[in-house]
PDB file of C-alpha atoms in Angstrom:
ATOM      1  CA  UNK A   1      28.927  11.142   6.986  1.00 44.00           C
ATOM      2  CA  UNK A   2      30.122   8.098   8.902  1.00 45.00           C
ATOM      3  CA  UNK A   3      33.783   7.589   9.514  1.00 47.00           C
ATOM      4  CA  UNK A   4      35.629   4.795   7.778  1.00 49.00           C
ATOM      5  CA  UNK A   5      36.223   3.073  11.122  1.00 51.00           C
ATOM      6  CA  UNK A   6      32.545   2.963  12.062  1.00 48.00           C
ATOM      7  CA  UNK A   7      31.540   1.508   8.683  1.00 52.00           C
ATOM      8  CA  UNK A   8      34.086  -1.302   8.976  1.00 57.00           C
ATOM      9  CA  UNK A   9      32.479  -2.500  12.212  1.00 78.00           C
ATOM     10  CA  UNK A  10      29.532  -4.842  11.930  1.00 93.00           C
ATOM     11  CA  UNK A  11      25.977  -3.574  12.073  1.00 93.00           C
ATOM     12  CA  UNK A  12      25.337  -5.176  15.457  1.00 94.00           C
ATOM     13  CA  UNK A  13      28.527  -3.728  16.927  1.00 96.00           C
ATOM     14  CA  UNK A  14      27.624  -0.225  15.772  1.00 96.00           C
ATOM     15  CA  UNK A  15      24.082  -0.593  17.115  1.00 96.00           C
ATOM     16  CA  UNK A  16      25.423  -1.770  20.486  1.00 96.00           C
ATOM     17  CA  UNK A  17      27.801   1.216  20.573  1.00 97.00           C
ATOM     18  CA  UNK A  18      24.920   3.586  19.800  1.00 97.00           C
ATOM     19  CA  UNK A  19      22.945   2.081  22.693  1.00 97.00           C
ATOM     20  CA  UNK A  20      25.958   2.546  24.999  1.00 97.00           C
ATOM     21  CA  UNK A  21      26.237   6.189  23.977  1.00 97.00           C
ATOM     22  CA  UNK A  22      22.528   6.791  24.576  1.00 96.00           C
ATOM     23  CA  UNK A  23      22.709   5.181  28.007  1.00 96.00           C
ATOM     24  CA  UNK A  24      25.736   7.242  28.935  1.00 95.00           C
ATOM     25  CA  UNK A  25      24.005  10.461  27.886  1.00 95.00           C
ATOM     26  CA  UNK A  26      20.863   9.510  29.863  1.00 95.00           C
ATOM     27  CA  UNK A  27      22.934   9.264  33.053  1.00 92.00           C
ATOM     28  CA  UNK A  28      23.145  13.046  33.062  1.00 88.00           C
ATOM     29  CA  UNK A  29      26.504  13.165  34.848  1.00 93.00           C
ATOM     30  CA  UNK A  30      28.601  13.560  31.694  1.00 94.00           C
ATOM     31  CA  UNK A  31      30.478  16.874  31.360  1.00 95.00           C
ATOM     32  CA  UNK A  32      29.180  19.097  28.564  1.00 95.00           C
ATOM     33  CA  UNK A  33      32.181  18.727  26.228  1.00 96.00           C
ATOM     34  CA  UNK A  34      32.118  14.948  26.544  1.00 96.00           C
ATOM     35  CA  UNK A  35      28.335  14.877  26.074  1.00 96.00           C
ATOM     36  CA  UNK A  36      28.662  16.816  22.813  1.00 96.00           C
ATOM     37  CA  UNK A  37      31.369  14.417  21.594  1.00 97.00           C
ATOM     38  CA  UNK A  38      29.216  11.403  22.517  1.00 97.00           C
ATOM     39  CA  UNK A  39      26.218  12.964  20.794  1.00 97.00           C
ATOM     40  CA  UNK A  40      28.275  13.616  17.649  1.00 98.00           C
ATOM     41  CA  UNK A  41      29.519  10.017  17.576  1.00 97.00           C
ATOM     42  CA  UNK A  42      25.955   8.819  18.091  1.00 97.00           C
ATOM     43  CA  UNK A  43      24.672  10.894  15.190  1.00 97.00           C
ATOM     44  CA  UNK A  44      27.360   9.484  12.874  1.00 97.00           C
ATOM     45  CA  UNK A  45      26.525   5.945  13.944  1.00 96.00           C
ATOM     46  CA  UNK A  46      22.811   6.583  13.544  1.00 96.00           C
ATOM     47  CA  UNK A  47      23.293   7.896  10.016  1.00 96.00           C
ATOM     48  CA  UNK A  48      25.461   4.969   8.937  1.00 95.00           C
ATOM     49  CA  UNK A  49      23.032   2.444  10.461  1.00 96.00           C
ATOM     50  CA  UNK A  50      20.071   4.082   8.733  1.00 95.00           C
ATOM     51  CA  UNK A  51      21.863   4.015   5.362  1.00 95.00           C
ATOM     52  CA  UNK A  52      22.738   0.359   5.790  1.00 94.00           C
ATOM     53  CA  UNK A  53      19.160  -0.512   6.724  1.00 94.00           C
ATOM     54  CA  UNK A  54      17.891   1.254   3.593  1.00 94.00           C
ATOM     55  CA  UNK A  55      20.386  -0.681   1.445  1.00 93.00           C
ATOM     56  CA  UNK A  56      19.275  -3.961   3.011  1.00 92.00           C
ATOM     57  CA  UNK A  57      15.626  -3.050   2.548  1.00 93.00           C
ATOM     58  CA  UNK A  58      16.211  -2.378  -1.174  1.00 93.00           C
ATOM     59  CA  UNK A  59      17.995  -5.717  -1.551  1.00 92.00           C
ATOM     60  CA  UNK A  60      15.105  -7.555   0.114  1.00 91.00           C
ATOM     61  CA  UNK A  61      12.579  -5.767  -2.115  1.00 90.00           C
ATOM     62  CA  UNK A  62      14.502  -6.798  -5.240  1.00 89.00           C
ATOM     63  CA  UNK A  63      14.858 -10.382  -4.044  1.00 90.00           C
ATOM     64  CA  UNK A  64      11.202 -10.764  -3.109  1.00 88.00           C
ATOM     65  CA  UNK A  65       9.748  -9.174  -6.211  1.00 84.00           C
ATOM     66  CA  UNK A  66       7.923 -11.679  -8.403  1.00 70.00           C
ATOM     67  CA  UNK A  67       9.094 -11.412 -12.006  1.00 66.00           C
ATOM     68  CA  UNK A  68       6.381 -11.513 -14.622  1.00 59.00           C
ATOM     69  CA  UNK A  69       3.633 -10.363 -12.292  1.00 55.00           C
ATOM     70  CA  UNK A  70       0.859  -8.705 -14.325  1.00 54.00           C
ATOM     71  CA  UNK A  71       0.755  -4.898 -14.456  1.00 56.00           C
ATOM     72  CA  UNK A  72       4.185  -4.583 -12.862  1.00 58.00           C
ATOM     73  CA  UNK A  73       7.409  -3.481 -14.457  1.00 58.00           C
ATOM     74  CA  UNK A  74      10.534  -5.332 -13.297  1.00 55.00           C
ATOM     75  CA  UNK A  75      12.453  -3.329 -10.706  1.00 57.00           C
ATOM     76  CA  UNK A  76      15.801  -4.212 -12.166  1.00 61.00           C
ATOM     77  CA  UNK A  77      16.235  -3.634 -15.880  1.00 64.00           C
ATOM     78  CA  UNK A  78      19.645  -4.422 -17.297  1.00 66.00           C
ATOM     79  CA  UNK A  79      19.019  -2.830 -20.707  1.00 63.00           C
ATOM     80  CA  UNK A  80      16.220  -0.248 -20.401  1.00 63.00           C
ATOM     81  CA  UNK A  81      16.963   1.142 -23.882  1.00 67.00           C
ATOM     82  CA  UNK A  82      15.966  -2.219 -25.421  1.00 65.00           C
ATOM     83  CA  UNK A  83      12.604  -2.202 -23.654  1.00 63.00           C
ATOM     84  CA  UNK A  84      11.758   1.190 -25.211  1.00 59.00           C
ATOM     85  CA  UNK A  85      12.300  -0.136 -28.758  1.00 52.00           C
ATOM     86  CA  UNK A  86       9.743  -2.941 -28.396  1.00 47.00           C
TER      87      UNK A  86
END
C-alpha cells in the first residue's frame, strides 16, 4: 500500500522518482541495506502508479462509451433495481 505522502505527489513526480530509484539501483554501487530500502520505495510507488492508471483508464472508458449503442448495456447504471422491473 502506498504511503500518504507518495499519493499526495503528482503522478509525474512519482514516476520521475521511480525512474531515479531504478537508475540508482542499476548503478550497482549501492550498499545492500540502502538498495533494499530503495527497492521497497520503488515497489510502493509502482503500486500507487498502477492503481492510478487503472482509475484513469476506467474514467476514460466511461467517458468514451456511446450511450444507446445497440446490444450494449450502459456501464454506469444509477438505479439498477429499476431496470430489472421493466
